Amino acid sequence: MRDFSGAVWHVPALGLEPGELPPTGAVVDVSARAAAPRQADRTIAEIAGRSGGVYSDDLHAARDPGASAAFRLAHKRRLEALRMRGVVTRRPDGTWDVPADYLERAATLEAVRGGGVSIKVRSWMALEAQVMARAETWLDGPDAAGVSNAAAELMELRAARTAFLREKGFLQPGQTRLSEADRQRLRAGELARVAAIEAAGSDRQSVSAATGASFEGRFERVVDLAQGRMALIGTEKMFALVPWRREMERYRGEALVIEAKGSGIGWTLSAGRTRDLGR
């Protein structure tokens, strides 16, 4: 990767799943990975703590009847990965012995996963493509304006982006930042254009759930927009674009239920647990 001062860095991405890898040109933050266990580790430790240091699928189902088989399977896969690192042991009957210091050891492994670095995507769209995008982009936000020691290239891109927004009427004379109304208009316009292209190409209808409504379909693929990565959930006749989260990746190809709530968009596996996607 190349930073904004022009220096080239080689950053390990061993901890990222294939669906999490940012595309070429994406804007990312790289930092030291914090030593913290995953939420799945906390669930495993809680169940084992109540069961004399033992975890099993049956114990998990009893503790959380709403947890789907696929959700519980993800916890067993986590335990299997940690078994290979010597953190837990598996009994012949399929149950697991979880040590008292499980969370500490899991956190230590998380800290070194992927070479000990954390990669957070700030924009899934390349900087050059953002300049003339009819969308809200990373270049429009405070992160781009706040880059210290920015290279001349970034300053030129920001200037070109500002000129484009003025030309298209999104910035008035003397105005240096987009209004919230224009940001919303750009986001809605980008989503509508991408949905129209998908509808024409797949001969399907685009749907957007109103608050309280739901839509069920298969997680087909991701679509990278200036406003973020979206998951395309579809059926034979309809599809929906919803905010993507890394937790969804293990369920790519499976049926998900998407529900619009007051707090944003949530998703579940069929008869599974709800996950919040945010607004």
CSV table of C-alpha atoms in Angstrom, one decimal, residues 26-29 120-125 138 143 226 228:
chain,number,residue,atom,x,y,z
A,26,ALA,CA,-9.3,1.7,-1.6
A,27,VAL,CA,-8.6,4.1,1.3
A,28,VAL,CA,-7.7,2.2,4.5
A,29,ASP,CA,-6.5,2.9,8.1
A,120,LYS,CA,-10.1,-0.6,8.5
A,121,VAL,CA,-11.5,0.4,5.1
A,122,ARG,CA,-12.4,4.1,5.0
A,123,SER,CA,-13.5,4.1,1.4
A,124,TRP,CA,-14.1,1.1,-1.0
A,125,MET,CA,-13.8,3.4,-4.0
A,138,TRP,CA,-14.4,10.0,1.3
A,143,ASP,CA,-11.1,12.6,7.2
A,226,ALA,CA,-18.6,5.5,-2.7
A,228,GLY,CA,-19.7,2.0,1.4
